[in-house]
CSV table of C-alpha atoms and ligand atoms in Angstrom, one decimal:
chain,number,residue,atom,x,y,z
A,1,MET,CA,-51.5,-23.3,-38.7
A,2,LYS,CA,-54.8,-24.6,-37.3
A,3,ILE,CA,-55.1,-28.3,-36.4
A,4,THR,CA,-58.6,-29.7,-35.8
A,5,ILE,CA,-58.8,-33.1,-34.2
A,6,LEU,CA,-61.6,-34.9,-36.0
A,7,GLY,CA,-60.8,-38.3,-34.5
A,8,SER,CA,-58.4,-39.2,-31.7
A,9,GLY,CA,-59.7,-42.7,-31.2
A,10,THR,CA,-59.3,-46.2,-32.5
A,11,CYS,CA,-61.3,-48.8,-34.4
A,12,GLY,CA,-63.1,-49.8,-31.2
A,13,SER,CA,-65.7,-48.1,-29.1
A,14,GLN,CA,-68.0,-48.8,-26.2
A,15,LEU,CA,-65.0,-50.0,-24.2
A,16,PRO,CA,-65.9,-50.4,-20.5
A,17,GLY,CA,-65.5,-47.1,-18.7
A,18,VAL,CA,-64.1,-45.3,-21.7
A,19,THR,CA,-65.6,-42.3,-23.4
A,20,ASN,CA,-66.0,-43.0,-27.1
A,21,ARG,CA,-63.8,-41.1,-29.5
A,22,PHE,CA,-63.9,-41.2,-33.3
A,23,PRO,CA,-61.3,-43.1,-35.4
A,24,PRO,CA,-58.3,-41.1,-36.7
A,25,ALA,CA,-58.7,-37.9,-38.8
A,26,PHE,CA,-57.0,-34.4,-38.5
A,27,LEU,CA,-57.7,-31.3,-40.5
A,28,VAL,CA,-54.6,-29.0,-40.9
A,29,GLU,CA,-55.1,-25.5,-42.4
A,30,TRP,CA,-52.4,-22.9,-43.3
A,31,ASP,CA,-52.2,-20.0,-45.8
A,32,GLY,CA,-55.7,-20.8,-47.2
A,33,GLU,CA,-54.9,-24.5,-47.7
A,34,LYS,CA,-56.6,-27.5,-46.1
A,35,LEU,CA,-55.1,-31.0,-45.8
A,36,LEU,CA,-57.0,-33.9,-44.2
A,37,PHE,CA,-54.8,-36.5,-42.5
A,38,ASP,CA,-56.5,-39.9,-42.7
A,39,CYS,CA,-60.0,-40.4,-44.0
A,40,SER,CA,-61.8,-42.6,-41.5
A,41,GLU,CA,-65.4,-43.8,-41.4
A,42,GLY,CA,-67.9,-41.0,-41.2
A,43,VAL,CA,-65.3,-38.3,-41.4
A,44,ARG,CA,-67.8,-36.1,-43.3
A,45,PHE,CA,-70.1,-35.9,-40.3
A,46,ARG,CA,-67.2,-34.7,-38.1
A,47,LEU,CA,-66.1,-32.1,-40.7
A,48,GLU,CA,-69.7,-30.8,-40.7
A,49,LYS,CA,-69.8,-30.8,-36.9
A,50,ALA,CA,-66.5,-28.8,-36.9
A,51,GLY,CA,-68.1,-26.2,-39.2
A,52,TYR,CA,-66.8,-27.2,-42.6
A,53,TYR,CA,-68.5,-28.2,-45.9
A,54,TYR,CA,-67.3,-31.8,-45.9
A,55,ALA,CA,-67.0,-31.9,-49.7
A,56,ASP,CA,-64.7,-28.8,-49.9
A,57,LEU,CA,-61.4,-30.8,-49.5
A,58,HIS,CA,-58.8,-31.0,-52.3
A,59,HIS,CA,-55.9,-32.6,-50.4
A,60,VAL,CA,-56.2,-35.9,-48.4
A,61,ALA,CA,-53.2,-37.8,-47.0
A,62,ILE,CA,-53.9,-41.4,-46.0
A,63,SER,CA,-51.3,-43.2,-43.9
A,64,HIS,CA,-52.2,-46.8,-44.7
A,65,CYS,CA,-55.0,-49.1,-45.8
A,66,HIS,CA,-56.5,-50.2,-42.5
A,67,PRO,CA,-60.2,-49.3,-42.3
A,68,ASP,CA,-59.9,-47.1,-39.3
A,69,HIS,CA,-57.8,-44.7,-41.4
A,70,ASN,CA,-59.1,-45.3,-44.9
A,71,ALA,CA,-62.7,-45.0,-45.9
A,72,LEU,CA,-61.9,-43.1,-49.0
A,73,VAL,CA,-64.5,-44.9,-51.2
A,74,HIS,CA,-67.2,-43.8,-48.8
A,75,TYR,CA,-65.9,-40.2,-48.7
A,76,VAL,CA,-65.7,-39.9,-52.5
A,77,GLN,CA,-69.3,-41.3,-52.8
A,78,SER,CA,-70.5,-38.6,-50.4
A,79,VAL,CA,-68.7,-35.9,-52.4
A,80,CYS,CA,-70.4,-37.1,-55.6
A,81,CYS,CA,-73.8,-36.7,-54.0
A,82,TRP,CA,-72.8,-33.2,-52.8
A,83,ASN,CA,-71.6,-32.3,-56.3
A,84,GLY,CA,-75.0,-33.5,-57.8
A,85,TRP,CA,-77.4,-32.2,-55.2
A,86,ALA,CA,-75.8,-29.0,-53.8
A,87,GLY,CA,-72.5,-27.7,-55.0
A,88,PRO,CA,-70.5,-25.8,-55.9
A,89,PRO,CA,-69.0,-29.1,-57.1
A,90,ASN,CA,-65.6,-30.3,-56.0
A,91,PRO,CA,-63.9,-31.2,-59.3
A,92,GLU,CA,-60.7,-32.8,-58.0
A,93,ILE,CA,-59.2,-34.4,-54.9
A,94,ASN,CA,-55.4,-35.0,-54.5
A,95,ILE,CA,-54.6,-38.1,-52.5
A,96,TYR,CA,-51.2,-38.6,-51.0
A,97,THR,CA,-50.8,-42.2,-49.9
A,98,THR,CA,-49.0,-45.5,-50.0
A,99,ASN,CA,-48.0,-47.5,-53.1
A,100,GLN,CA,-50.4,-50.2,-51.9
A,101,ILE,CA,-53.5,-47.9,-51.8
A,102,VAL,CA,-52.5,-46.3,-55.2
A,103,ASP,CA,-52.2,-49.8,-56.8
A,104,GLU,CA,-55.2,-51.4,-55.3
A,105,PHE,CA,-57.8,-48.6,-55.1
A,106,PRO,CA,-59.2,-49.4,-58.6
A,107,THR,CA,-60.0,-52.9,-57.4
A,108,ILE,CA,-61.6,-51.7,-54.2
A,109,TRP,CA,-63.6,-49.1,-56.2
A,110,LYS,CA,-64.9,-51.7,-58.6
A,111,PHE,CA,-66.0,-53.8,-55.6
A,112,PHE,CA,-68.1,-51.0,-54.2
A,113,THR,CA,-69.2,-49.4,-57.4
A,114,PRO,CA,-69.6,-52.1,-60.1
A,115,ASP,CA,-72.1,-49.9,-62.0
A,116,ASP,CA,-69.4,-47.3,-62.7
A,117,PRO,CA,-66.0,-48.9,-62.3
A,118,ASP,CA,-64.1,-46.1,-64.2
A,119,ARG,CA,-66.0,-43.2,-62.6
A,120,SER,CA,-67.1,-42.1,-66.0
A,121,ARG,CA,-70.7,-41.3,-65.1
A,122,HIS,CA,-72.3,-39.3,-62.3
A,123,ASN,CA,-70.6,-36.3,-60.5
A,124,TRP,CA,-67.5,-38.0,-59.2
A,125,PRO,CA,-64.6,-35.7,-58.3
A,126,LYS,CA,-61.5,-36.5,-60.3
A,127,LEU,CA,-59.1,-38.4,-58.1
A,128,LYS,CA,-55.3,-37.7,-58.5
A,129,PHE,CA,-53.2,-40.2,-56.6
A,130,HIS,CA,-49.7,-39.4,-55.5
A,131,ALA,CA,-47.7,-42.4,-54.2
A,132,MET,CA,-45.3,-41.5,-51.4
A,133,PRO,CA,-42.5,-41.6,-50.7
A,134,ASP,CA,-40.8,-43.5,-53.6
A,135,ALA,CA,-42.4,-41.8,-56.5
A,136,ASN,CA,-42.9,-38.5,-54.6
A,137,PRO,CA,-40.4,-37.9,-51.8
A,138,SER,CA,-41.9,-34.4,-51.3
A,139,ILE,CA,-44.8,-32.5,-52.7
A,140,LYS,CA,-45.6,-28.7,-52.6
A,141,ILE,CA,-49.1,-27.8,-51.4
A,142,GLY,CA,-49.4,-24.0,-51.5
A,143,SER,CA,-46.7,-22.6,-49.2
A,144,GLY,CA,-46.3,-26.0,-47.5
A,145,THR,CA,-44.1,-29.0,-48.3
A,146,LEU,CA,-45.5,-32.5,-47.5
A,147,THR,CA,-43.0,-35.4,-47.1
A,148,ALA,CA,-43.5,-39.0,-46.2
A,149,VAL,CA,-41.4,-41.9,-44.9
A,150,LYS,CA,-42.1,-45.6,-44.7
A,151,VAL,CA,-42.8,-47.0,-41.2
A,152,TYR,CA,-43.2,-50.4,-39.6
A,153,HIS,CA,-46.8,-51.5,-39.0
A,154,GLY,CA,-48.9,-54.7,-39.2
A,155,PHE,CA,-46.0,-57.1,-38.7
A,156,GLY,CA,-44.2,-55.3,-41.5
A,157,LYS,CA,-46.8,-56.6,-44.0
A,158,THR,CA,-48.8,-53.3,-44.2
A,159,ASP,CA,-47.5,-50.5,-46.5
A,160,ALA,CA,-47.6,-47.6,-44.0
A,161,ILE,CA,-46.2,-44.1,-44.0
A,162,SER,CA,-45.8,-41.2,-41.6
A,163,PHE,CA,-46.1,-37.6,-42.8
A,164,ARG,CA,-44.3,-34.3,-42.2
A,165,LEU,CA,-45.7,-30.9,-43.3
A,166,GLU,CA,-43.4,-27.9,-43.3
A,167,THR,CA,-45.2,-24.5,-43.5
A,168,PRO,CA,-44.3,-20.9,-42.7
A,169,ASP,CA,-46.1,-21.4,-39.4
A,170,GLY,CA,-44.0,-24.4,-38.4
A,171,VAL,CA,-43.5,-28.1,-38.7
A,172,PHE,CA,-46.3,-30.6,-38.2
A,173,ALA,CA,-45.7,-34.4,-38.1
A,174,TYR,CA,-48.2,-37.2,-38.2
A,175,SER,CA,-47.3,-40.8,-37.3
A,176,GLY,CA,-50.3,-42.7,-38.7
A,177,ASP,CA,-49.9,-46.2,-37.3
A,178,THR,CA,-46.3,-47.2,-36.6
A,179,GLY,CA,-44.1,-49.4,-34.4
A,180,GLU,CA,-40.4,-48.9,-33.7
A,181,CYS,CA,-38.4,-48.0,-36.8
A,182,SER,CA,-36.0,-45.4,-38.1
A,183,GLY,CA,-38.7,-43.7,-40.2
A,184,ILE,CA,-40.8,-42.5,-37.3
A,185,ARG,CA,-37.7,-41.1,-35.6
A,186,GLU,CA,-36.7,-39.2,-38.7
A,187,ILE,CA,-40.1,-37.8,-39.7
A,188,CYS,CA,-40.6,-35.9,-36.4
A,189,ARG,CA,-37.2,-34.3,-36.2
A,190,ASP,CA,-37.5,-30.8,-34.6
A,191,ALA,CA,-41.3,-30.8,-35.2
A,192,ASP,CA,-43.3,-28.1,-33.5
A,193,VAL,CA,-46.3,-30.4,-33.2
A,194,PHE,CA,-46.1,-34.2,-33.4
A,195,ILE,CA,-49.4,-36.0,-33.6
A,196,CYS,CA,-48.4,-39.5,-32.5
A,197,GLU,CA,-50.2,-42.8,-32.0
A,198,ALA,CA,-50.1,-44.6,-28.7
A,199,SER,CA,-52.2,-47.6,-29.4
A,200,ALA,CA,-50.2,-50.0,-27.4
A,201,ARG,CA,-51.0,-50.1,-23.7
A,202,ILE,CA,-48.6,-49.0,-21.0
A,203,GLY,CA,-46.0,-51.7,-20.5
A,204,ASP,CA,-46.8,-53.5,-23.8
A,205,LEU,CA,-43.1,-53.4,-24.7
A,206,LYS,CA,-43.3,-56.0,-27.4
A,207,ASN,CA,-45.9,-54.3,-29.6
A,208,PRO,CA,-43.6,-51.7,-31.2
A,209,VAL,CA,-41.4,-54.5,-32.7
A,210,ASN,CA,-44.2,-57.1,-33.1
A,211,TYR,CA,-47.5,-55.9,-34.5
A,212,GLY,CA,-46.2,-52.3,-34.7
A,213,HIS,CA,-47.9,-49.8,-32.4
A,214,LEU,CA,-46.2,-47.4,-30.0
A,215,HIS,CA,-46.7,-47.2,-26.2
A,216,PRO,CA,-46.5,-43.9,-24.3
A,217,LYS,CA,-42.9,-44.3,-23.0
A,218,ILE,CA,-41.4,-45.1,-26.4
A,219,VAL,CA,-43.2,-42.1,-27.9
A,220,GLY,CA,-41.4,-40.0,-25.2
A,221,GLU,CA,-38.1,-41.5,-26.2
A,222,ILE,CA,-38.7,-40.8,-29.8
A,223,ALA,CA,-39.8,-37.2,-29.1
A,224,LYS,CA,-36.9,-36.5,-26.8
A,225,GLU,CA,-34.3,-37.7,-29.2
A,226,ALA,CA,-35.9,-35.8,-32.1
A,227,ASN,CA,-36.3,-32.5,-30.2
A,228,VAL,CA,-40.1,-32.3,-30.6
A,229,LYS,CA,-41.7,-29.3,-29.0
A,230,LYS,CA,-45.2,-30.7,-28.5
A,231,VAL,CA,-46.7,-34.2,-28.6
A,232,ILE,CA,-50.4,-34.9,-29.0
A,233,PHE,CA,-51.3,-38.5,-28.4
A,234,PHE,CA,-54.0,-40.1,-30.5
A,235,HIS,CA,-55.2,-43.6,-31.3
A,236,TYR,CA,-55.0,-44.6,-27.7
A,237,THR,CA,-57.7,-46.9,-26.3
A,238,GLY,CA,-58.6,-44.9,-23.2
A,239,LEU,CA,-58.1,-48.1,-21.1
A,240,ASP,CA,-55.1,-46.4,-19.5
A,241,SER,CA,-55.9,-43.0,-17.9
A,242,ASP,CA,-54.6,-39.8,-19.4
A,243,GLU,CA,-52.6,-39.2,-16.2
A,244,ALA,CA,-51.0,-42.7,-16.4
A,245,MET,CA,-50.1,-42.2,-20.1
A,246,ILE,CA,-48.5,-38.9,-19.4
A,247,ALA,CA,-46.5,-40.3,-16.5
A,248,ASP,CA,-45.3,-43.3,-18.6
A,249,CYS,CA,-44.2,-40.9,-21.4
A,250,ARG,CA,-42.5,-38.6,-18.9
A,251,SER,CA,-40.5,-41.5,-17.6
A,252,SER,CA,-38.5,-41.4,-20.8
A,253,GLY,CA,-37.2,-37.9,-19.9
A,254,TYR,CA,-39.2,-36.1,-22.5
A,255,ASP,CA,-40.1,-32.6,-21.1
A,256,GLY,CA,-41.8,-30.9,-24.0
A,257,GLU,CA,-45.5,-30.1,-24.1
A,258,LEU,CA,-47.6,-33.3,-23.9
A,259,ILE,CA,-51.4,-33.9,-24.1
A,260,CYS,CA,-53.8,-36.7,-24.8
A,261,GLY,CA,-55.8,-35.4,-27.8
A,262,LYS,CA,-59.6,-35.2,-27.7
A,263,ASP,CA,-62.0,-35.0,-30.6
A,264,PHE,CA,-62.8,-31.5,-31.8
A,265,GLU,CA,-60.0,-29.8,-30.0
A,266,VAL,CA,-58.3,-27.1,-32.0
A,267,HIS,CA,-54.6,-26.4,-31.8
A,268,GLU,CA,-53.0,-23.3,-33.3
A,269,LEU,CA,-49.4,-22.8,-34.4
A,270,SER,CA,-48.1,-19.5,-35.6
A,271,ALA,CA,-44.7,-18.3,-36.9
A,272,ASN,CA,-44.2,-15.9,-34.0
A,273,LEU,CA,-44.7,-18.7,-31.5
A,274,VAL,CA,-42.1,-20.9,-33.1
B,301,ZN,ZN1,-53.2,-49.8,-38.7
B,302,ZN,ZN1,-55.1,-47.7,-36.7
């Protein structure tokens, strides 16, 4: 399994003293498959920079509707242009996401594209939506199995999910945005790699049960309890230093591998290392 960090950042940039990082996106590859986790603004430029044809994706998992994770309309428009101007065309994209996005995407699409609300003209890729987890508790993608669980986020008013991908190379878990809930503790059980958000600042103990973001120490508590081998933080502001975040997380007693993810890092996971 190869994990490419395309965005370890947040919805904000130009913070004082902080190196800019792109909003969330992760490309996971195994056994000839590619799955993009979150489809944030400008993800095509980052795919290109990482050495990929941006339009060559057939599987996209989107954790929730917030714009720093979900710029699907923009991505689909760019694939349409690729299909018409370059090719080979991408005929179909599978999208694994929340009920809310599945239900409301047609309205959003019509807002952006009133000239072709049904995508009947042009070179649009066919979009196949898979609502998770109610309609699809798990889905096979090649040799992998993708599962999802509902998590608490946006005061509980935002339909948000975390993902787990089990492959012959090992288990990958992705938090999306979440606060404290049973779902996040369940989805990362025995994971080899857990990409976990840490949007809340060190000491912001209310956030996990209020708006719904995790701070470093609670991520450590979750990872320790779930027997996670490696945690990669993402979605942190950078206002706390990496060293302070690691120390705060370690104060939970978590002693597995732990890093603050950076854009364009590549992490490998293979069966003989598991
Ligand atoms: Zn969010
Ligand atoms: Zn977010």
